[in-house]
Short mmCIF file of C-alpha atoms in Angstrom, two decimals:
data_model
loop_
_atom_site.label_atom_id
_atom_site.label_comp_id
_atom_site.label_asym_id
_atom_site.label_seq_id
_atom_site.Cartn_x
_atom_site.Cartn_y
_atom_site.Cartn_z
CA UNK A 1 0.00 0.00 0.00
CA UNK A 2 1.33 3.60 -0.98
CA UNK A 3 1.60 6.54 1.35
CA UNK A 4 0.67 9.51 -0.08
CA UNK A 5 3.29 12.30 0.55
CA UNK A 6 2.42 15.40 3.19
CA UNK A 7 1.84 18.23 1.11
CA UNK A 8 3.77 20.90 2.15
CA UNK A 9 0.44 23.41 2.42
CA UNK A 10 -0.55 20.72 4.46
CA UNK A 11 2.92 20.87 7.17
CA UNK A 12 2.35 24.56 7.07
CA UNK A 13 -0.98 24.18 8.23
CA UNK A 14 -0.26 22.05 11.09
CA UNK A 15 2.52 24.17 12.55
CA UNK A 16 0.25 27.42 12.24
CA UNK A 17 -2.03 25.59 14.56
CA UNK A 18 0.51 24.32 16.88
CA UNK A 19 2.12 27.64 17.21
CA UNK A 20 -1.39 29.26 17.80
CA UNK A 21 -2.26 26.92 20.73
CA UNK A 22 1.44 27.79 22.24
CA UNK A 23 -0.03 31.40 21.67
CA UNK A 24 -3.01 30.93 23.85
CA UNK A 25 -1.60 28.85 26.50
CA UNK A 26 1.12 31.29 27.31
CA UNK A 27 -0.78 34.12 27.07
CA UNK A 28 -3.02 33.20 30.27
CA UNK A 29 -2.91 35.25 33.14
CA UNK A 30 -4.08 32.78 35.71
CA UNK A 31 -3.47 29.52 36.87
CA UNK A 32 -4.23 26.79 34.68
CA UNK A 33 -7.89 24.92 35.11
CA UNK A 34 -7.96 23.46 38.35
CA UNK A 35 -5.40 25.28 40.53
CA UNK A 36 -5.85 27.45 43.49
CA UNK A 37 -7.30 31.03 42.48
CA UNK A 38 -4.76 33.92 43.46
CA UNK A 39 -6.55 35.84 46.28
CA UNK A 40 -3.58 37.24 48.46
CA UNK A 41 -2.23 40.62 48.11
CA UNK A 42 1.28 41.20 47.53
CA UNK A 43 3.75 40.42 50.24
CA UNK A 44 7.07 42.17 50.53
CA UNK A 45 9.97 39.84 51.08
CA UNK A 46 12.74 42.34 51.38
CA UNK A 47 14.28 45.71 50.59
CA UNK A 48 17.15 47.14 50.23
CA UNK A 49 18.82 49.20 51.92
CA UNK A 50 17.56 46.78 55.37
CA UNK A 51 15.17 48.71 57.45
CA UNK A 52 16.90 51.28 59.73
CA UNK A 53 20.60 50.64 58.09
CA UNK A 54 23.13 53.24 57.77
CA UNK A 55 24.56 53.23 54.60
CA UNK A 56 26.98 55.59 52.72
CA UNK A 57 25.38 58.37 50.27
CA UNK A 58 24.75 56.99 46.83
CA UNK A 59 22.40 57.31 43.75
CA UNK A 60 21.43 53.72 44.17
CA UNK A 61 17.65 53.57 44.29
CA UNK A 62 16.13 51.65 47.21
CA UNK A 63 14.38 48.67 46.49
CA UNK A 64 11.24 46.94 47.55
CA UNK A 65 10.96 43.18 46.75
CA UNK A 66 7.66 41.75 46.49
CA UNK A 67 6.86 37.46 46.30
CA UNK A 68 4.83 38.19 42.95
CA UNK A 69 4.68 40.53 40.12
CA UNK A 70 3.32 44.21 40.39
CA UNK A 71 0.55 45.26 38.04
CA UNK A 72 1.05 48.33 36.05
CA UNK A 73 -2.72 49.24 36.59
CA UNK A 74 -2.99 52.53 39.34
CA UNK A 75 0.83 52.35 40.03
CA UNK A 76 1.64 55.70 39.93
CA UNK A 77 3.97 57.82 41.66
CA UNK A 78 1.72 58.79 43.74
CA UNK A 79 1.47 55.56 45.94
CA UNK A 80 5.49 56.63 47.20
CA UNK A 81 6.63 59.09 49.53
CA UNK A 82 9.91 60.64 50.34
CA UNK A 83 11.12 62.55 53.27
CA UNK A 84 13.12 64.13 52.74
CA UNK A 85 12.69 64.87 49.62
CA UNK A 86 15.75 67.09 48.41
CA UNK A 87 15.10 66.58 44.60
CA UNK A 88 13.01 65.20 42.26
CA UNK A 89 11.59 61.45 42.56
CA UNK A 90 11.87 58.92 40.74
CA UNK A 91 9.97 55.50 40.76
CA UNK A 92 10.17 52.66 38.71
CA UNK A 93 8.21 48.92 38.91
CA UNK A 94 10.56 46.09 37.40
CA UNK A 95 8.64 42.62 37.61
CA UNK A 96 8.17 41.85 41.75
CA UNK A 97 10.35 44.83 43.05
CA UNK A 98 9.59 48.48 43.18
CA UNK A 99 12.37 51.19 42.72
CA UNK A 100 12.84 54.50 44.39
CA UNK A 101 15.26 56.94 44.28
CA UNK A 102 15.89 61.02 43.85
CA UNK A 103 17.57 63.19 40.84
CA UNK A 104 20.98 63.60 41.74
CA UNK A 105 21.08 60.08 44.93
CA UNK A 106 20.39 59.98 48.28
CA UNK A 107 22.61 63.08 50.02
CA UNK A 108 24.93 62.52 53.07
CA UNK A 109 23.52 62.97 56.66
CA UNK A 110 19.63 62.22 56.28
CA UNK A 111 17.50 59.74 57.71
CA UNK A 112 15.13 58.76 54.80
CA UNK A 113 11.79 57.29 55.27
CA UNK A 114 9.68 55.98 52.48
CA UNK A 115 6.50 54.79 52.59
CA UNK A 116 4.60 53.08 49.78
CA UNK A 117 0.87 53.88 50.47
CA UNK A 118 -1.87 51.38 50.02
CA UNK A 119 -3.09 50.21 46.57
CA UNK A 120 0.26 48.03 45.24
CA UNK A 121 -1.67 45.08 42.96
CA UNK A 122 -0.55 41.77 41.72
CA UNK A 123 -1.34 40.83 38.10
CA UNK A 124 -4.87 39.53 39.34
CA UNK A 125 -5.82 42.44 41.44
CA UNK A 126 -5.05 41.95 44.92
CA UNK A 127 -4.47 45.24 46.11
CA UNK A 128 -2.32 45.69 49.51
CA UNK A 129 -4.60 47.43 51.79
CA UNK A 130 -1.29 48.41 54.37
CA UNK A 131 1.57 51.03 53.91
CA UNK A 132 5.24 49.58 53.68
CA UNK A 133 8.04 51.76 55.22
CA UNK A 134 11.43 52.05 54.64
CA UNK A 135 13.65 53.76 57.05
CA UNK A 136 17.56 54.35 56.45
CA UNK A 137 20.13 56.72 56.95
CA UNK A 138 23.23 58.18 54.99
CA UNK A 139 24.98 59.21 57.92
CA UNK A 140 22.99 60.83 60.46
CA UNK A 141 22.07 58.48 64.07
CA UNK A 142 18.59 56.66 63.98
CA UNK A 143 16.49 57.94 66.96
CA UNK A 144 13.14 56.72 68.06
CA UNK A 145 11.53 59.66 67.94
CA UNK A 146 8.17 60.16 66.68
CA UNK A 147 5.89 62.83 65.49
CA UNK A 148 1.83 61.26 65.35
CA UNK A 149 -1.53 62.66 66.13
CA UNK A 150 -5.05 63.47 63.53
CA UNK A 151 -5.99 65.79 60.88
CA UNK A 152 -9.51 67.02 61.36
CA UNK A 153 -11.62 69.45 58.94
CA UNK A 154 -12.85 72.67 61.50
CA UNK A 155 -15.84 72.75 59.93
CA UNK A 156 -17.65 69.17 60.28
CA UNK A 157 -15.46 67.63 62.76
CA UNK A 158 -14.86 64.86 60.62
CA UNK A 159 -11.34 63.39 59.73
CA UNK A 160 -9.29 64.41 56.54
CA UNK A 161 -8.56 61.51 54.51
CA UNK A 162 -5.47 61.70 52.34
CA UNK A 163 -4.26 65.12 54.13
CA UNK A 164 -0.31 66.15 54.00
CA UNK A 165 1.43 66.98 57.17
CA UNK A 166 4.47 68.47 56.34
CA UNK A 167 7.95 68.71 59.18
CA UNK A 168 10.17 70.95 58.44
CA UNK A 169 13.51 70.53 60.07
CA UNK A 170 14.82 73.77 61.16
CA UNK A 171 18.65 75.12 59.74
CA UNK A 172 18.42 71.74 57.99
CA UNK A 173 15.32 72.39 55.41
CA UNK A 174 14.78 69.11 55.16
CA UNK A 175 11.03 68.50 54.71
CA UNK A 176 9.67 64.86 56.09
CA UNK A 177 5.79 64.48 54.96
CA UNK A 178 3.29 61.93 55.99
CA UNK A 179 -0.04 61.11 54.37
CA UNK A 180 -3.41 60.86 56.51
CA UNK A 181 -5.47 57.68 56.60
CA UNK A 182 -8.84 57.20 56.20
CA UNK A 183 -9.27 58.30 59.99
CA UNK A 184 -7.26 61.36 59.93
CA UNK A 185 -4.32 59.87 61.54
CA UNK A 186 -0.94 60.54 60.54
CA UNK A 187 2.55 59.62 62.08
CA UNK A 188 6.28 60.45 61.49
CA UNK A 189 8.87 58.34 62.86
CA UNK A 190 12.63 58.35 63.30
CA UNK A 191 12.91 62.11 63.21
CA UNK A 192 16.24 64.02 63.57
CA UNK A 193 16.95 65.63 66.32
CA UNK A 194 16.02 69.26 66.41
CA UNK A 195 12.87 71.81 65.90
CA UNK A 196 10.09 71.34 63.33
CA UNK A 197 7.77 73.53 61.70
CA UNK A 198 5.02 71.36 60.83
CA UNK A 199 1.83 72.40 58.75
CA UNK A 200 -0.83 70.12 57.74
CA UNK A 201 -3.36 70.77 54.29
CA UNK A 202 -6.30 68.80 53.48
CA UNK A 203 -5.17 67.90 49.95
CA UNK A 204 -8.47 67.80 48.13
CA UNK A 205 -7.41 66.80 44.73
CA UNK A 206 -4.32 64.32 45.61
CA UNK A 207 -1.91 66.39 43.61
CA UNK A 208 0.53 66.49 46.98
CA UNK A 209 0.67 70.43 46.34
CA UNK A 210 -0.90 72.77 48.56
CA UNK A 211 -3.47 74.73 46.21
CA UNK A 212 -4.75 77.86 47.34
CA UNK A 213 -8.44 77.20 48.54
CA UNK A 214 -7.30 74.00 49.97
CA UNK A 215 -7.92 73.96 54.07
CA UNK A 216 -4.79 74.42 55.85
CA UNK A 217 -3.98 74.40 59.80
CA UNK A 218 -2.13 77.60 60.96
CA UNK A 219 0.43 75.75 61.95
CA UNK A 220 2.85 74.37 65.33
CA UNK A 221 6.14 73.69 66.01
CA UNK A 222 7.36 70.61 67.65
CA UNK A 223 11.07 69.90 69.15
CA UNK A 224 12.89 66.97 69.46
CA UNK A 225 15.93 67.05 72.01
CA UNK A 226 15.57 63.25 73.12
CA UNK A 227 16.42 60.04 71.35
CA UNK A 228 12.90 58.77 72.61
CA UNK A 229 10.91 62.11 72.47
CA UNK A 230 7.28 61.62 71.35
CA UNK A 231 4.94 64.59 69.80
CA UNK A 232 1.60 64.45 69.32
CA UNK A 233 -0.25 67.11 67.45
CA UNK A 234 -3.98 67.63 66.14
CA UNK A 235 -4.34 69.94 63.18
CA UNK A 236 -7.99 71.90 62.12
CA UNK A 237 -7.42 72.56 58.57
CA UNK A 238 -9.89 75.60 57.42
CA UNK A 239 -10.14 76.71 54.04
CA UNK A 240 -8.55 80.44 53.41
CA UNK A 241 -10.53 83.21 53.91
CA UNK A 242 -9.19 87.22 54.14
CA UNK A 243 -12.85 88.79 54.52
CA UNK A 244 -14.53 89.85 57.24
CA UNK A 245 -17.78 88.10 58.45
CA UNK A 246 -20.81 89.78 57.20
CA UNK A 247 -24.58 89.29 57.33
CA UNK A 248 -26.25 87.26 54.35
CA UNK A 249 -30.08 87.39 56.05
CA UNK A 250 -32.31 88.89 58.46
CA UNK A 251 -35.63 87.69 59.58
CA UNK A 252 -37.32 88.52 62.66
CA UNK A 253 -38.74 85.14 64.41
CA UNK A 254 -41.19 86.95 66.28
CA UNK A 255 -41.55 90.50 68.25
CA UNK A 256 -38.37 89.30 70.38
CA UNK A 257 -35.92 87.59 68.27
CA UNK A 258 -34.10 88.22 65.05
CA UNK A 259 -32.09 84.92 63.04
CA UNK A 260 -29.12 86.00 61.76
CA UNK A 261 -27.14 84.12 59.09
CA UNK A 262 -23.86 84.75 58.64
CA UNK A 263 -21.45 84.39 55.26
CA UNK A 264 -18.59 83.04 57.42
CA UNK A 265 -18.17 80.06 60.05
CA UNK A 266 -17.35 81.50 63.61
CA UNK A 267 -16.88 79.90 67.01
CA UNK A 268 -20.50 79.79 69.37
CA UNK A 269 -18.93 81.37 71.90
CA UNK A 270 -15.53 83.08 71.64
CA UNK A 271 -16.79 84.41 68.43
CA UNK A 272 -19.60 86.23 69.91
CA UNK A 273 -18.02 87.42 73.05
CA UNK A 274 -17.85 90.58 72.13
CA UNK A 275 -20.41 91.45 69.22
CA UNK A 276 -23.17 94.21 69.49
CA UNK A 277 -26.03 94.40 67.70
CA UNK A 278 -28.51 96.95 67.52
CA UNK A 279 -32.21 97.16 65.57
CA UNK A 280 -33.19 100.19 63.91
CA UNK A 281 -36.68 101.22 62.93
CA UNK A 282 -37.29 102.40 60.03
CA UNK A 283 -38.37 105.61 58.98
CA UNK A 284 -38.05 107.12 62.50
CA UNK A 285 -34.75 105.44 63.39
CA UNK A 286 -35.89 104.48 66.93
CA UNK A 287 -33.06 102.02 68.37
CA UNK A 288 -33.63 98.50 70.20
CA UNK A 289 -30.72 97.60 71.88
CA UNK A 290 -30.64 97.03 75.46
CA UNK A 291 -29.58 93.77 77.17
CA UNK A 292 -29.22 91.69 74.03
CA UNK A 293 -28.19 88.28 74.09
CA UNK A 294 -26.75 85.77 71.64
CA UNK A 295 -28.36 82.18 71.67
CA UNK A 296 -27.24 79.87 68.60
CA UNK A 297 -29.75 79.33 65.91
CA UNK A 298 -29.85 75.38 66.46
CA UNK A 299 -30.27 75.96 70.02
CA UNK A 300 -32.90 78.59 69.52
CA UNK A 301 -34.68 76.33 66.94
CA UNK A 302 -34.52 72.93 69.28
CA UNK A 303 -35.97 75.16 72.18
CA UNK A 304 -39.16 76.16 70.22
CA UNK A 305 -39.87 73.06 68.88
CA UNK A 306 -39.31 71.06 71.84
CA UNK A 307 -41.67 73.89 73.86
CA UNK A 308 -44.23 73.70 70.51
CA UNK A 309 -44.42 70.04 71.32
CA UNK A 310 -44.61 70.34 74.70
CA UNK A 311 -47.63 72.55 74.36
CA UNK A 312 -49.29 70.16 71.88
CA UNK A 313 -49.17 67.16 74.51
CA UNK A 314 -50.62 69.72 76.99
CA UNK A 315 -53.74 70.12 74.36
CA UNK A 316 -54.02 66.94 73.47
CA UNK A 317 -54.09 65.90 77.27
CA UNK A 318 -56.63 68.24 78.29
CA UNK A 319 -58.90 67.10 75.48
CA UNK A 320 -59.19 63.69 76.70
CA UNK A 321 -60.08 65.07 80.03
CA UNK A 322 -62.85 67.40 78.62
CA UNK A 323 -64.06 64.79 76.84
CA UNK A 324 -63.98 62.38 79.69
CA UNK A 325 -65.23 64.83 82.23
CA UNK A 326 -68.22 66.79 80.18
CA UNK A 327 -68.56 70.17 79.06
CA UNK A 328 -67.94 71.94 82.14
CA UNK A 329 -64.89 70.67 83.00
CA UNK A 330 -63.89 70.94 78.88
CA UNK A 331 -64.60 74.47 79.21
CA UNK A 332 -61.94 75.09 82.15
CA UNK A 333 -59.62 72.75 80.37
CA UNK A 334 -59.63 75.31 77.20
CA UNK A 335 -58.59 77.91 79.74
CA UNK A 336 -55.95 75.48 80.95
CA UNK A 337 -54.33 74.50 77.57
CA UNK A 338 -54.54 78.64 76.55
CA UNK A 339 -52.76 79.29 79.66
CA UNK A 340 -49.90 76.54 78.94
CA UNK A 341 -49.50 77.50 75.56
CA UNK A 342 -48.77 80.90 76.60
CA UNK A 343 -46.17 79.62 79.17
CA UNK A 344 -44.96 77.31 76.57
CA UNK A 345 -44.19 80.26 74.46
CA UNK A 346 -42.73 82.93 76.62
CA UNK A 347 -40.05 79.26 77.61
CA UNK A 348 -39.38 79.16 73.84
CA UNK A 349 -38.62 83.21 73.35
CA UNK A 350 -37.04 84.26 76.82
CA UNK A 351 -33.39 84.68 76.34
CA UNK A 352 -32.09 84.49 79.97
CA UNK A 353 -34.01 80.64 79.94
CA UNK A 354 -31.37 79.76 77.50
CA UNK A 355 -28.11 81.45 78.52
CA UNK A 356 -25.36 81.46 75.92
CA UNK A 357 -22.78 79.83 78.42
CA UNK A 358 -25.37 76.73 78.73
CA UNK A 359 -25.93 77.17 74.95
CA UNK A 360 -21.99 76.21 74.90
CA UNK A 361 -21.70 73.34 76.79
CA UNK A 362 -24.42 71.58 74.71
CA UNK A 363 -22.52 68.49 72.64
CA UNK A 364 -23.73 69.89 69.52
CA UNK A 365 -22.10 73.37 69.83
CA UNK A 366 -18.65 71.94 69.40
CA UNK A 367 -18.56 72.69 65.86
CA UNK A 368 -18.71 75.97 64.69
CA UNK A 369 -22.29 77.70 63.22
CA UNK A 370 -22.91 80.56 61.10
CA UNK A 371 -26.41 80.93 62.27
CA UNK A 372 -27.41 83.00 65.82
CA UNK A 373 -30.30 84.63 67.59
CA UNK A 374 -30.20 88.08 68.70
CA UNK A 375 -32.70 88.61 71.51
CA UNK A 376 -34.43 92.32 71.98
CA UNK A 377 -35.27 94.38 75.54
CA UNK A 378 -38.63 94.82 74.16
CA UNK A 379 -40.70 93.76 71.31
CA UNK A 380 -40.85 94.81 67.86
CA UNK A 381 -44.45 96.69 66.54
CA UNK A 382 -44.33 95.50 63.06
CA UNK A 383 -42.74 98.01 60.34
CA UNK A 384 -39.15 97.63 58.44
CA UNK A 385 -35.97 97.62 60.38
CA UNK A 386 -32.37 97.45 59.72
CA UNK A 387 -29.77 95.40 61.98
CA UNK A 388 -26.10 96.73 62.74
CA UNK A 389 -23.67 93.95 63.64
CA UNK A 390 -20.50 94.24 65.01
CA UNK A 391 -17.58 92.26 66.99
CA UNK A 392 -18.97 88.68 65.59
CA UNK A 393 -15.29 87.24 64.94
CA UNK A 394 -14.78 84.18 62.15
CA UNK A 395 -12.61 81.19 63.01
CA UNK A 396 -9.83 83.38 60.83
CA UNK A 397 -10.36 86.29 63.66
CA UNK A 398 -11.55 88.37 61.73
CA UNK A 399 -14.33 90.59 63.02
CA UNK A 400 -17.66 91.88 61.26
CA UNK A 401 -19.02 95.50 61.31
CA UNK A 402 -22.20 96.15 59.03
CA UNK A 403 -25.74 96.61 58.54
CA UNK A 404 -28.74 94.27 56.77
CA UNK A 405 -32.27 95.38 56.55
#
């Protein structure tokens, strides 16, 4: 029996698919069909320079070995930090190991910290949810100092997320930088010894630059003369402001009480310690301004409506007992539920019920408003009237003086 001969289309044929289903197997970025699924982050194995060496000044980058490749989707320079950082960075992901270094090397006589921030991913998108620090010197002793505390927005009271607190070492310049967490809290570690001038910023859109509307803290200082000295520092970042506080609205609540809204934030009480106010009439400019007193807005609100509710359980009481007792009694129970809505009232409106120092204490009155009551020495007829402000001072100290009808 004859073979027939393999064509030569034929041999071409067969490689093309043999080399195609190399193509495919290779190209798999997982495990083949019945291994374990890949479901651990990245861990790091070593780096180099070891943690808290000394090492001479060089331009060799430090490295960060990992037990598995890192992705190349969100790395970014943004996930490393430097302090110091005396030039410009430079990162680079080989493979498993990430590489950090500065234009021009590491310079003589600085402890270096670097910190890789969360969000390092393998190949199948484990993402480290932990920072990893690096902490070496070219020179200078390690201490065990440390430089911690939060980074709190003045306004709401809630933490800053992803703000920059920056430690300036005095006559040195060197400038060491931490990044918040999601709870505010920041730390520096291993400090030189000396005096800092630290700032912190809430840095709203990640750039690591401090843009000009961005809330910043005024500022501390913090000294380190001790190997083992500890700092701890809260910062209340504020957005800029170089205007005075001025009135936005006006509206009298009743023939006692005028809400005031302010255009700027201010402190409940040692922003109204020492404001004025006084109510004009208007056309015959008679003044109201005798023994006026501040109570918060929220305050002032919470007091009404808990003394409108009080006074709507006193109705609603004394209707069941008319209705239980007969029209007699019904009649003296009208009398009764006029007479405690009247009481209820004057409680809601009378300002030395609610005294501004009691105002203070209350929980909610931590945070600064923008929203007060002032309270009159006699009532207003009705008519137009125009309100002169002065001494409220913002959480920038600045103080307001002007007028709204």
């Amino acid at each position: 029996m004859r073979m027939r001969p393999r064509t030569p289309a034929g041999t071409a044929a067969a490689m093309l698919c043999l080399a195609g289903a190399l193509i495919v197997s290779c190209a798999r970025p997982f495990p083949p069909p019945g291994g374990e699924r890949d479901v651990i982050a990245p861990r790091l194995v070593s780096t180099s320079p070891e943690p808290l060496a000394v090492v001479p000044a060089s331009d060799e980058p430090a490295v960060f070995r990992f037990n598995e490749r890192i992705s190349e989707r969100g790395f970014s320079e943004m996930l490393v930090t430097v302090s110091p950082l005396d030039s410009t960075l430079r990162v680079e992901r080989s493979g498993s190991e990430v590489r950090v270094g500065i234009e021009g090397g590491w310079r003589p006589n600085r402890v270096y910290r670097i910190v890789l921030l969360p969000g390092v991913r393998d190949l199948f998108g484990n993402e480290r949810r932990e920072p990893v620090e690096l902490v070496f010197s070219t020179g200078t002793p390690i201490g065990n100092t440390a430089l911690a505390g939060i980074v709190i927005d003045r306004i709401t009271g809630e933490p800053a997320p992803q703000a920059v607190v920056d430690a300036v070492h005095r006559g040195v310049e060197a400038r060491y930088r931490a990044i918040a967490d999601s709870s505010g809290f920041y730390s520096l570690r291993y400090l030189p010894l000396g005096e800092y001038d630290v700032h912190a910023y809430d840095d709203q859109n990640r750039n690591r630059r401090r843009d000009t509307l961005e809330p910043v803290d005024s500022g501390h200082t913090a000294m380190f003369s001790e190997p083992t000295d500890t700092v701890a520092l809260v910062f209340n970042v504020l957005s800029p402001d170089t205007s005075a506080p001025r009135i936005v609205s006006a509206r009298a609540a009743d023939s006692l009480h005028v809400e005031i809204e302010m255009d700027d934030y201010f402190d409940p009480v040692s922003g109204l310690e020492s404001a004025r106010a006084e109510v004009i009439a208007l056309p015959d400019s008679t003044t109201y301004a005798a023994a006026i007193v501040f109570i918060p807005e929220p305050v002032f609100r919470a007091e009404r409506d808990a003394a409108q509710r009080r006074a709507a359980e006193a109705e609603r009481l004394a209707a069941d007992s008319a209705r239980a007792a007969g029209d007699t009694v019904g009649i003296a129970a009208d009398s009764i539920v006029r007479d405690t809505i009247a009481a209820a009232d004057t409680a809601a409106v009378r300002a030395d019920d609610l005294p501004v120092a009691e105002a203070a204490a209350a929980p909610d009155l931590t945070l600064p408003i923008r929203e007060f009551v002032v309270t009159l020495d006699r009532p207003l007829p009705p008519g137009s009237y125009v309100i002169n402000l002065a001494g409220v001072v913002n959480l920038h100290g600045l103080t307001a003086n002007g007028a709204s009808p």
